[in-house]
Amino acid sequence: MSTPTGRPPLRALIFDVDGTLADTEHAHLAAFNQAFGEAGLDWHWDLPTYLRLLEVSGGKERIAHHWAQVRGDVQALDASALADTVQRIHDLKTAAYERRVQQGAVQMRPGVLALIRSAHAAGLRLAIATTTSPVNISALLRGALGPDWTMLFEVIEDASTAPRKKPHPQVYQQTLARLQLPAADCLAFEDSANGLQAARGAGLATVITPNDFSAHHDFTGALRVLPSLQGISVADLRAWHAAAPR
Ligand code: XBP
Ligand code: MG
C-alpha cells in the first residue's frame, strides 16, 4: 500500500534522546564538572567550552578529546591506562547525571510525551537512536513514562550497542536493521547537526527541534526545523513524510 505520492506509508518514528526528547545538556554539563571534582581534576567546563565540546558526540570521547587538548603529553600515556581513566571519570559522571535526573533536573520537551503516546496509539512503531548511555535513557524515560517505558519503544540503540558515535550513521543503520524497515518508511527526530548528519547518512528524512545548545547549528537537509514538537500530530507527520523528497 502506498500514499497518493507513491511514497510508502509512514511506519516508524526514531527518536534521538539528548536535546530532542528532553533538554538534558545542562544536567550533563553539571555532571561532568561534578565528576571532574570527584576525580580530583582541576578541570571545569563553562558553557562556551561545552558548546564547542558538544561537537564531539559521546561523553567518553568528549573527555578524551578535552584531555588531549589540555595535556599535550596525554598521547604519551599508555593507551589502556588512558582509556581506564576516561572510563572511571565517565562512570562518575553517569552516576552524577542519573542522580540529577532522578531529582527532577531534566524535563521532557514540549509536545514529546503527547506525540509518543499518540503515535504509539496510532500503530506507529517507535525506536530510540542515541549516543548517550543506557543508564541515562532509563533514568529519563522511567521518570517521564513510568516503569513500563520500554514497552513503547520496540528498538533502542545507544552508546552500548553502537560504538561509532554520531555523525557516523551506525546507530541509525542498526536501528533500521532491527526494525527490518527501509529508511523511506520512517522519520527521525533530532536536535543537532551531528544527529542530522547521522540520520541523513542512514537515508532518513529528519525533523529537527533545535535547543539552546544547537540553535547555531547548520540544519541543511532537514525535512522540517521546528521550535518544538508542541502541537505536532501524527497526521502532520504522515503528511510531511508523504511529501518528503525521495
Ligand atoms: C548526546 C551526546 C551524549 C550526551 C552525554 O547524545 O552526545 O554524549 O551529551 O551523554 P544524543 P553520555 O545522541 O542523545 O543527542 O555522557 O552518556 O555520552
Ligand atoms: Mg541529541
PDB file of C-alpha atoms and ligand atoms in Angstrom:
ATOM      1  CA  MET A   1       0.000   0.000   0.000  1.00  0.00           C
ATOM      2  CA  SER A   2       1.422   3.420  -0.759  1.00  0.00           C
ATOM      3  CA  THR A   3       0.343   7.040  -0.347  1.00  0.00           C
ATOM      4  CA  PRO A   4      -1.004   9.314  -3.194  1.00  0.00           C
ATOM      5  CA  THR A   5       2.589  10.475  -3.766  1.00  0.00           C
ATOM      6  CA  GLY A   6       3.657   6.866  -4.253  1.00  0.00           C
ATOM      7  CA  ARG A   7       5.839   7.007  -1.139  1.00  0.00           C
ATOM      8  CA  PRO A   8       5.367   4.021   1.221  1.00  0.00           C
ATOM      9  CA  PRO A   9       3.287   4.864   4.308  1.00  0.00           C
ATOM     10  CA  LEU A  10       4.973   6.069   7.490  1.00  0.00           C
ATOM     11  CA  ARG A  11       5.625   3.066   9.711  1.00  0.00           C
ATOM     12  CA  ALA A  12       8.120   4.099  12.403  1.00  0.00           C
ATOM     13  CA  LEU A  13       9.459   7.109  14.324  1.00  0.00           C
ATOM     14  CA  ILE A  14      13.094   7.054  15.501  1.00  0.00           C
ATOM     15  CA  PHE A  15      13.960   9.476  18.308  1.00  0.00           C
ATOM     16  CA  ASP A  16      17.261  10.897  19.439  1.00  0.00           C
ATOM     17  CA  VAL A  17      17.399  11.425  23.219  1.00  0.00           C
ATOM     18  CA  ASP A  18      19.581  14.290  24.438  1.00  0.00           C
ATOM     19  CA  GLY A  19      18.242  17.630  23.313  1.00  0.00           C
ATOM     20  CA  THR A  20      15.340  16.034  21.404  1.00  0.00           C
ATOM     21  CA  LEU A  21      13.230  14.132  23.938  1.00  0.00           C
ATOM     22  CA  ALA A  22      14.429  16.409  26.748  1.00  0.00           C
ATOM     23  CA  ASP A  23      16.712  19.377  27.375  1.00  0.00           C
ATOM     24  CA  THR A  24      19.416  17.330  29.076  1.00  0.00           C
ATOM     25  CA  GLU A  25      22.715  19.037  28.310  1.00  0.00           C
ATOM     26  CA  HIS A  26      22.622  21.457  31.240  1.00  0.00           C
ATOM     27  CA  ALA A  27      22.404  18.408  33.540  1.00  0.00           C
ATOM     28  CA  HIS A  28      25.111  16.569  31.566  1.00  0.00           C
ATOM     29  CA  LEU A  29      27.418  19.608  31.884  1.00  0.00           C
ATOM     30  CA  ALA A  30      26.871  19.837  35.641  1.00  0.00           C
ATOM     31  CA  ALA A  31      27.501  16.090  35.959  1.00  0.00           C
ATOM     32  CA  PHE A  32      30.756  16.304  34.011  1.00  0.00           C
ATOM     33  CA  ASN A  33      32.022  19.096  36.276  1.00  0.00           C
ATOM     34  CA  GLN A  34      30.956  17.194  39.401  1.00  0.00           C
ATOM     35  CA  ALA A  35      32.818  14.098  38.158  1.00  0.00           C
ATOM     36  CA  PHE A  36      35.976  16.129  37.499  1.00  0.00           C
ATOM     37  CA  GLY A  37      35.891  17.348  41.109  1.00  0.00           C
ATOM     38  CA  GLU A  38      35.276  13.861  42.474  1.00  0.00           C
ATOM     39  CA  ALA A  39      38.209  12.584  40.368  1.00  0.00           C
ATOM     40  CA  GLY A  40      40.494  15.275  41.831  1.00  0.00           C
ATOM     41  CA  LEU A  41      40.895  17.045  38.473  1.00  0.00           C
ATOM     42  CA  ASP A  42      41.096  20.850  38.227  1.00  0.00           C
ATOM     43  CA  TRP A  43      39.002  20.797  35.036  1.00  0.00           C
ATOM     44  CA  HIS A  44      35.864  22.922  34.781  1.00  0.00           C
ATOM     45  CA  TRP A  45      33.804  23.180  31.587  1.00  0.00           C
ATOM     46  CA  ASP A  46      31.961  26.503  31.251  1.00  0.00           C
ATOM     47  CA  LEU A  47      29.094  26.918  28.783  1.00  0.00           C
ATOM     48  CA  PRO A  48      31.151  28.243  25.818  1.00  0.00           C
ATOM     49  CA  THR A  49      33.629  25.374  26.285  1.00  0.00           C
ATOM     50  CA  TYR A  50      30.826  22.813  26.422  1.00  0.00           C
ATOM     51  CA  LEU A  51      29.131  24.248  23.329  1.00  0.00           C
ATOM     52  CA  ARG A  52      32.394  23.547  21.490  1.00  0.00           C
ATOM     53  CA  LEU A  53      32.899  20.128  23.093  1.00  0.00           C
ATOM     54  CA  LEU A  54      29.361  19.045  22.127  1.00  0.00           C
ATOM     55  CA  GLU A  55      30.694  18.794  18.591  1.00  0.00           C
ATOM     56  CA  VAL A  56      32.234  15.551  19.901  1.00  0.00           C
ATOM     57  CA  SER A  57      29.439  13.020  20.430  1.00  0.00           C
ATOM     58  CA  GLY A  58      29.747  10.660  23.370  1.00  0.00           C
ATOM     59  CA  GLY A  59      30.768  11.585  26.903  1.00  0.00           C
ATOM     60  CA  LYS A  60      33.865   9.378  26.956  1.00  0.00           C
ATOM     61  CA  GLU A  61      35.027  10.696  23.589  1.00  0.00           C
ATOM     62  CA  ARG A  62      34.387  14.243  24.842  1.00  0.00           C
ATOM     63  CA  ILE A  63      36.525  13.697  27.964  1.00  0.00           C
ATOM     64  CA  ALA A  64      39.362  12.143  25.924  1.00  0.00           C
ATOM     65  CA  HIS A  65      39.162  14.994  23.405  1.00  0.00           C
ATOM     66  CA  HIS A  66      39.428  17.624  26.151  1.00  0.00           C
ATOM     67  CA  TRP A  67      42.270  15.760  27.848  1.00  0.00           C
ATOM     68  CA  ALA A  68      44.250  15.741  24.608  1.00  0.00           C
ATOM     69  CA  GLN A  69      43.578  19.488  24.259  1.00  0.00           C
ATOM     70  CA  VAL A  70      44.768  20.438  27.754  1.00  0.00           C
ATOM     71  CA  ARG A  71      47.549  17.889  28.175  1.00  0.00           C
ATOM     72  CA  GLY A  72      49.836  17.742  25.180  1.00  0.00           C
ATOM     73  CA  ASP A  73      51.648  14.753  26.748  1.00  0.00           C
ATOM     74  CA  VAL A  74      48.449  12.713  27.079  1.00  0.00           C
ATOM     75  CA  GLN A  75      49.384  10.749  23.978  1.00  0.00           C
ATOM     76  CA  ALA A  76      52.498   9.578  25.824  1.00  0.00           C
ATOM     77  CA  LEU A  77      50.296   7.824  28.373  1.00  0.00           C
ATOM     78  CA  ASP A  78      49.696   4.128  27.944  1.00  0.00           C
ATOM     79  CA  ALA A  79      46.527   3.792  25.810  1.00  0.00           C
ATOM     80  CA  SER A  80      44.849   1.312  28.156  1.00  0.00           C
ATOM     81  CA  ALA A  81      45.671   3.449  31.204  1.00  0.00           C
ATOM     82  CA  LEU A  82      44.186   6.457  29.410  1.00  0.00           C
ATOM     83  CA  ALA A  83      41.048   4.508  28.494  1.00  0.00           C
ATOM     84  CA  ASP A  84      40.683   3.231  32.072  1.00  0.00           C
ATOM     85  CA  THR A  85      40.961   6.735  33.492  1.00  0.00           C
ATOM     86  CA  VAL A  86      38.461   8.134  30.980  1.00  0.00           C
ATOM     87  CA  GLN A  87      36.069   5.287  31.817  1.00  0.00           C
ATOM     88  CA  ARG A  88      36.398   5.980  35.559  1.00  0.00           C
ATOM     89  CA  ILE A  89      35.683   9.687  35.079  1.00  0.00           C
ATOM     90  CA  HIS A  90      32.724   8.862  32.818  1.00  0.00           C
ATOM     91  CA  ASP A  91      31.335   6.377  35.350  1.00  0.00           C
ATOM     92  CA  LEU A  92      31.417   9.142  37.997  1.00  0.00           C
ATOM     93  CA  LYS A  93      29.707  11.488  35.528  1.00  0.00           C
ATOM     94  CA  THR A  94      26.981   8.979  34.616  1.00  0.00           C
ATOM     95  CA  ALA A  95      26.207   8.385  38.309  1.00  0.00           C
ATOM     96  CA  ALA A  96      26.026  12.143  38.918  1.00  0.00           C
ATOM     97  CA  TYR A  97      23.785  12.625  35.872  1.00  0.00           C
ATOM     98  CA  GLU A  98      21.462   9.787  36.914  1.00  0.00           C
ATOM     99  CA  ARG A  99      21.074  11.359  40.369  1.00  0.00           C
ATOM    100  CA  ARG A 100      20.275  14.746  38.811  1.00  0.00           C
ATOM    101  CA  VAL A 101      17.629  13.249  36.530  1.00  0.00           C
ATOM    102  CA  GLN A 102      16.087  11.332  39.431  1.00  0.00           C
ATOM    103  CA  GLN A 103      15.969  14.609  41.397  1.00  0.00           C
ATOM    104  CA  GLY A 104      13.932  16.198  38.582  1.00  0.00           C
ATOM    105  CA  ALA A 105      16.664  18.318  36.987  1.00  0.00           C
ATOM    106  CA  VAL A 106      15.519  17.411  33.464  1.00  0.00           C
ATOM    107  CA  GLN A 107      12.148  17.970  31.804  1.00  0.00           C
ATOM    108  CA  MET A 108      10.782  16.385  28.650  1.00  0.00           C
ATOM    109  CA  ARG A 109      10.483  18.931  25.832  1.00  0.00           C
ATOM    110  CA  PRO A 110       7.024  20.329  24.959  1.00  0.00           C
ATOM    111  CA  GLY A 111       4.832  18.000  22.921  1.00  0.00           C
ATOM    112  CA  VAL A 112       7.176  14.998  23.136  1.00  0.00           C
ATOM    113  CA  LEU A 113       5.156  12.822  25.520  1.00  0.00           C
ATOM    114  CA  ALA A 114       1.862  13.566  23.745  1.00  0.00           C
ATOM    115  CA  LEU A 115       3.358  12.679  20.347  1.00  0.00           C
ATOM    116  CA  ILE A 116       4.967   9.458  21.621  1.00  0.00           C
ATOM    117  CA  ARG A 117       1.666   8.341  23.140  1.00  0.00           C
ATOM    118  CA  SER A 118      -0.483   9.310  20.119  1.00  0.00           C
ATOM    119  CA  ALA A 119       1.952   7.758  17.651  1.00  0.00           C
ATOM    120  CA  HIS A 120       2.031   4.511  19.625  1.00  0.00           C
ATOM    121  CA  ALA A 121      -1.788   4.516  19.834  1.00  0.00           C
ATOM    122  CA  ALA A 122      -1.958   5.094  16.052  1.00  0.00           C
ATOM    123  CA  GLY A 123       0.134   1.953  15.490  1.00  0.00           C
ATOM    124  CA  LEU A 124       3.399   3.622  14.525  1.00  0.00           C
ATOM    125  CA  ARG A 125       6.464   1.674  15.682  1.00  0.00           C
ATOM    126  CA  LEU A 126       8.797   3.677  17.961  1.00  0.00           C
ATOM    127  CA  ALA A 127      12.572   3.447  18.367  1.00  0.00           C
ATOM    128  CA  ILE A 128      15.457   5.283  20.028  1.00  0.00           C
ATOM    129  CA  ALA A 129      18.809   6.014  18.379  1.00  0.00           C
ATOM    130  CA  THR A 130      21.188   7.860  20.716  1.00  0.00           C
ATOM    131  CA  THR A 131      24.870   8.235  21.534  1.00  0.00           C
ATOM    132  CA  THR A 132      24.129   8.519  25.244  1.00  0.00           C
ATOM    133  CA  SER A 133      24.476   5.719  27.762  1.00  0.00           C
ATOM    134  CA  PRO A 134      21.650   3.243  28.522  1.00  0.00           C
ATOM    135  CA  VAL A 135      21.575   4.305  32.194  1.00  0.00           C
ATOM    136  CA  ASN A 136      20.781   7.850  31.117  1.00  0.00           C
ATOM    137  CA  ILE A 137      17.923   6.750  28.850  1.00  0.00           C
ATOM    138  CA  SER A 138      16.219   4.674  31.531  1.00  0.00           C
ATOM    139  CA  ALA A 139      16.659   7.374  34.212  1.00  0.00           C
ATOM    140  CA  LEU A 140      14.978   9.918  31.916  1.00  0.00           C
ATOM    141  CA  LEU A 141      12.177   7.770  30.478  1.00  0.00           C
ATOM    142  CA  ARG A 142      11.345   5.849  33.655  1.00  0.00           C
ATOM    143  CA  GLY A 143      10.672   9.207  35.291  1.00  0.00           C
ATOM    144  CA  ALA A 144       8.689  10.583  32.329  1.00  0.00           C
ATOM    145  CA  LEU A 145       6.769   7.486  31.171  1.00  0.00           C
ATOM    146  CA  GLY A 146       6.812   5.184  34.192  1.00  0.00           C
ATOM    147  CA  PRO A 147       8.462   1.794  34.803  1.00  0.00           C
ATOM    148  CA  ASP A 148       6.952   0.230  31.654  1.00  0.00           C
ATOM    149  CA  TRP A 149       8.502   2.848  29.322  1.00  0.00           C
ATOM    150  CA  THR A 150      10.390   0.158  27.399  1.00  0.00           C
ATOM    151  CA  MET A 151       7.022  -1.248  26.201  1.00  0.00           C
ATOM    152  CA  LEU A 152       6.643   1.842  23.993  1.00  0.00           C
ATOM    153  CA  PHE A 153       9.989   1.522  22.195  1.00  0.00           C
ATOM    154  CA  GLU A 154      10.462  -1.578  20.058  1.00  0.00           C
ATOM    155  CA  VAL A 155      14.150  -0.873  19.383  1.00  0.00           C
ATOM    156  CA  ILE A 156      16.721   1.001  21.459  1.00  0.00           C
ATOM    157  CA  GLU A 157      20.208   1.590  20.051  1.00  0.00           C
ATOM    158  CA  ASP A 158      22.617   3.547  22.261  1.00  0.00           C
ATOM    159  CA  ALA A 159      26.281   4.063  23.222  1.00  0.00           C
ATOM    160  CA  SER A 160      26.472   0.454  24.440  1.00  0.00           C
ATOM    161  CA  THR A 161      25.299  -1.048  21.136  1.00  0.00           C
ATOM    162  CA  ALA A 162      26.583   1.453  18.572  1.00  0.00           C
ATOM    163  CA  PRO A 163      30.172   2.448  19.477  1.00  0.00           C
ATOM    164  CA  ARG A 164      30.669   4.607  16.367  1.00  0.00           C
ATOM    165  CA  LYS A 165      29.068   7.864  17.521  1.00  0.00           C
ATOM    166  CA  LYS A 166      27.097  10.448  15.530  1.00  0.00           C
ATOM    167  CA  PRO A 167      27.664  11.915  12.970  1.00  0.00           C
ATOM    168  CA  HIS A 168      28.502   8.346  11.957  1.00  0.00           C
ATOM    169  CA  PRO A 169      25.174   6.761  10.856  1.00  0.00           C
ATOM    170  CA  GLN A 170      25.825   3.432  12.648  1.00  0.00           C
ATOM    171  CA  VAL A 171      23.229   3.923  15.399  1.00  0.00           C
ATOM    172  CA  TYR A 172      20.508   4.683  12.816  1.00  0.00           C
ATOM    173  CA  GLN A 173      21.617   1.907  10.477  1.00  0.00           C
ATOM    174  CA  GLN A 174      21.426  -0.609  13.318  1.00  0.00           C
ATOM    175  CA  THR A 175      18.014   0.732  14.387  1.00  0.00           C
ATOM    176  CA  LEU A 176      16.633   0.313  10.847  1.00  0.00           C
ATOM    177  CA  ALA A 177      18.116  -3.184  10.608  1.00  0.00           C
ATOM    178  CA  ARG A 178      16.453  -4.250  13.858  1.00  0.00           C
ATOM    179  CA  LEU A 179      13.134  -2.678  12.785  1.00  0.00           C
ATOM    180  CA  GLN A 180      13.549  -4.501   9.461  1.00  0.00           C
ATOM    181  CA  LEU A 181      12.329  -1.341   7.736  1.00  0.00           C
ATOM    182  CA  PRO A 182      13.772   0.762   4.919  1.00  0.00           C
ATOM    183  CA  ALA A 183      14.620   4.359   5.820  1.00  0.00           C
ATOM    184  CA  ALA A 184      11.872   5.508   3.422  1.00  0.00           C
ATOM    185  CA  ASP A 185       9.221   4.131   5.789  1.00  0.00           C
ATOM    186  CA  CYS A 186      10.491   6.094   8.800  1.00  0.00           C
ATOM    187  CA  LEU A 187      11.085   9.578  10.214  1.00  0.00           C
ATOM    188  CA  ALA A 188      13.973  10.556  12.525  1.00  0.00           C
ATOM    189  CA  PHE A 189      13.814  13.264  15.212  1.00  0.00           C
ATOM    190  CA  GLU A 190      17.000  15.121  16.150  1.00  0.00           C
ATOM    191  CA  ASP A 191      18.315  18.332  17.749  1.00  0.00           C
ATOM    192  CA  SER A 192      21.888  18.704  16.468  1.00  0.00           C
ATOM    193  CA  ALA A 193      23.968  18.895  13.311  1.00  0.00           C
ATOM    194  CA  ASN A 194      25.773  15.656  14.252  1.00  0.00           C
ATOM    195  CA  GLY A 195      22.430  13.956  14.749  1.00  0.00           C
ATOM    196  CA  LEU A 196      21.042  15.257  11.458  1.00  0.00           C
ATOM    197  CA  GLN A 197      24.165  14.082   9.614  1.00  0.00           C
ATOM    198  CA  ALA A 198      23.901  10.626  11.199  1.00  0.00           C
ATOM    199  CA  ALA A 199      20.187  10.258  10.366  1.00  0.00           C
ATOM    200  CA  ARG A 200      20.616  11.565   6.815  1.00  0.00           C
ATOM    201  CA  GLY A 201      23.611   9.266   6.398  1.00  0.00           C
ATOM    202  CA  ALA A 202      21.223   6.378   7.055  1.00  0.00           C
ATOM    203  CA  GLY A 203      18.799   7.799   4.457  1.00  0.00           C
ATOM    204  CA  LEU A 204      16.242   9.082   6.967  1.00  0.00           C
ATOM    205  CA  ALA A 205      14.027  12.120   6.498  1.00  0.00           C
ATOM    206  CA  THR A 206      14.652  14.073   9.689  1.00  0.00           C
ATOM    207  CA  VAL A 207      12.608  16.518  11.796  1.00  0.00           C
ATOM    208  CA  ILE A 208      14.823  18.901  13.769  1.00  0.00           C
ATOM    209  CA  THR A 209      13.890  20.657  17.030  1.00  0.00           C
ATOM    210  CA  PRO A 210      16.899  22.841  17.959  1.00  0.00           C
ATOM    211  CA  ASN A 211      17.629  23.902  21.546  1.00  0.00           C
ATOM    212  CA  ASP A 212      19.904  26.386  23.331  1.00  0.00           C
ATOM    213  CA  PHE A 213      22.909  24.116  22.708  1.00  0.00           C
ATOM    214  CA  SER A 214      22.254  23.590  18.993  1.00  0.00           C
ATOM    215  CA  ALA A 215      20.387  26.694  17.755  1.00  0.00           C
ATOM    216  CA  HIS A 216      23.529  27.834  15.904  1.00  0.00           C
ATOM    217  CA  HIS A 217      23.977  24.535  14.025  1.00  0.00           C
ATOM    218  CA  ASP A 218      23.515  24.110  10.253  1.00  0.00           C
ATOM    219  CA  PHE A 219      20.359  22.066   9.605  1.00  0.00           C
ATOM    220  CA  THR A 220      20.547  21.982   5.810  1.00  0.00           C
ATOM    221  CA  GLY A 221      18.828  18.811   4.623  1.00  0.00           C
ATOM    222  CA  ALA A 222      16.294  18.629   7.455  1.00  0.00           C
ATOM    223  CA  LEU A 223      12.706  17.778   6.472  1.00  0.00           C
ATOM    224  CA  ARG A 224      11.436  20.356   8.978  1.00  0.00           C
ATOM    225  CA  VAL A 225      13.086  22.611  11.583  1.00  0.00           C
ATOM    226  CA  LEU A 226      10.582  23.335  14.371  1.00  0.00           C
ATOM    227  CA  PRO A 227      10.822  25.232  17.675  1.00  0.00           C
ATOM    228  CA  SER A 228       9.442  22.094  19.379  1.00  0.00           C
ATOM    229  CA  LEU A 229       7.066  19.161  18.847  1.00  0.00           C
ATOM    230  CA  GLN A 230       4.324  21.044  20.730  1.00  0.00           C
ATOM    231  CA  GLY A 231       1.019  20.582  18.848  1.00  0.00           C
ATOM    232  CA  ILE A 232       2.536  18.289  16.196  1.00  0.00           C
ATOM    233  CA  SER A 233       0.111  15.450  15.340  1.00  0.00           C
ATOM    234  CA  VAL A 234       0.535  12.037  13.769  1.00  0.00           C
ATOM    235  CA  ALA A 235      -1.438  13.422  10.795  1.00  0.00           C
ATOM    236  CA  ASP A 236       1.187  16.173  10.419  1.00  0.00           C
ATOM    237  CA  LEU A 237       3.964  13.586  10.416  1.00  0.00           C
ATOM    238  CA  ARG A 238       2.190  11.391   7.867  1.00  0.00           C
ATOM    239  CA  ALA A 239       1.670  14.418   5.558  1.00  0.00           C
ATOM    240  CA  TRP A 240       5.291  15.592   5.858  1.00  0.00           C
ATOM    241  CA  HIS A 241       6.560  12.064   5.310  1.00  0.00           C
ATOM    242  CA  ALA A 242       4.353  11.582   2.211  1.00  0.00           C
ATOM    243  CA  ALA A 243       5.633  14.820   0.715  1.00  0.00           C
ATOM    244  CA  ALA A 244       9.287  14.234   1.630  1.00  0.00           C
ATOM    245  CA  PRO A 245      11.711  14.133  -1.288  1.00  0.00           C
ATOM    246  CA  ARG A 246      12.699  10.535  -2.139  1.00  0.00           C
TER     247      ARG A 246
HETATM  248  C1  XBP B   1      24.115  13.436  23.059  1.00  0.00           C
HETATM  249  C2  XBP B   1      25.511  13.102  23.357  1.00  0.00           C
HETATM  250  C3  XBP B   1      25.823  12.408  24.645  1.00  0.00           C
HETATM  251  C4  XBP B   1      25.489  13.321  25.834  1.00  0.00           C
HETATM  252  C5  XBP B   1      26.227  12.872  27.080  1.00  0.00           C
HETATM  253  O1  XBP B   1      23.501  12.212  22.759  1.00  0.00           O
HETATM  254  O2  XBP B   1      26.370  13.331  22.519  1.00  0.00           O
HETATM  255  O3  XBP B   1      27.210  12.133  24.629  1.00  0.00           O
HETATM  256  O4  XBP B   1      25.942  14.635  25.527  1.00  0.00           O
HETATM  257  O5  XBP B   1      25.839  11.535  27.385  1.00  0.00           O
HETATM  258  P1  XBP B   1      22.229  12.161  21.741  1.00  0.00           P
HETATM  259  P2  XBP B   1      26.987  10.434  27.638  1.00  0.00           P
HETATM  260  O6  XBP B   1      22.676  11.299  20.578  1.00  0.00           O
HETATM  261  O7  XBP B   1      21.116  11.549  22.560  1.00  0.00           O
HETATM  262  O8  XBP B   1      21.915  13.597  21.324  1.00  0.00           O
HETATM  263  O9  XBP B   1      27.947  11.037  28.635  1.00  0.00           O
HETATM  264  O10 XBP B   1      26.254   9.219  28.154  1.00  0.00           O
HETATM  265  O11 XBP B   1      27.620  10.215  26.286  1.00  0.00           O
HETATM  266 MG    MG B   2      20.767  14.964  20.588  1.00  0.00          MG
END
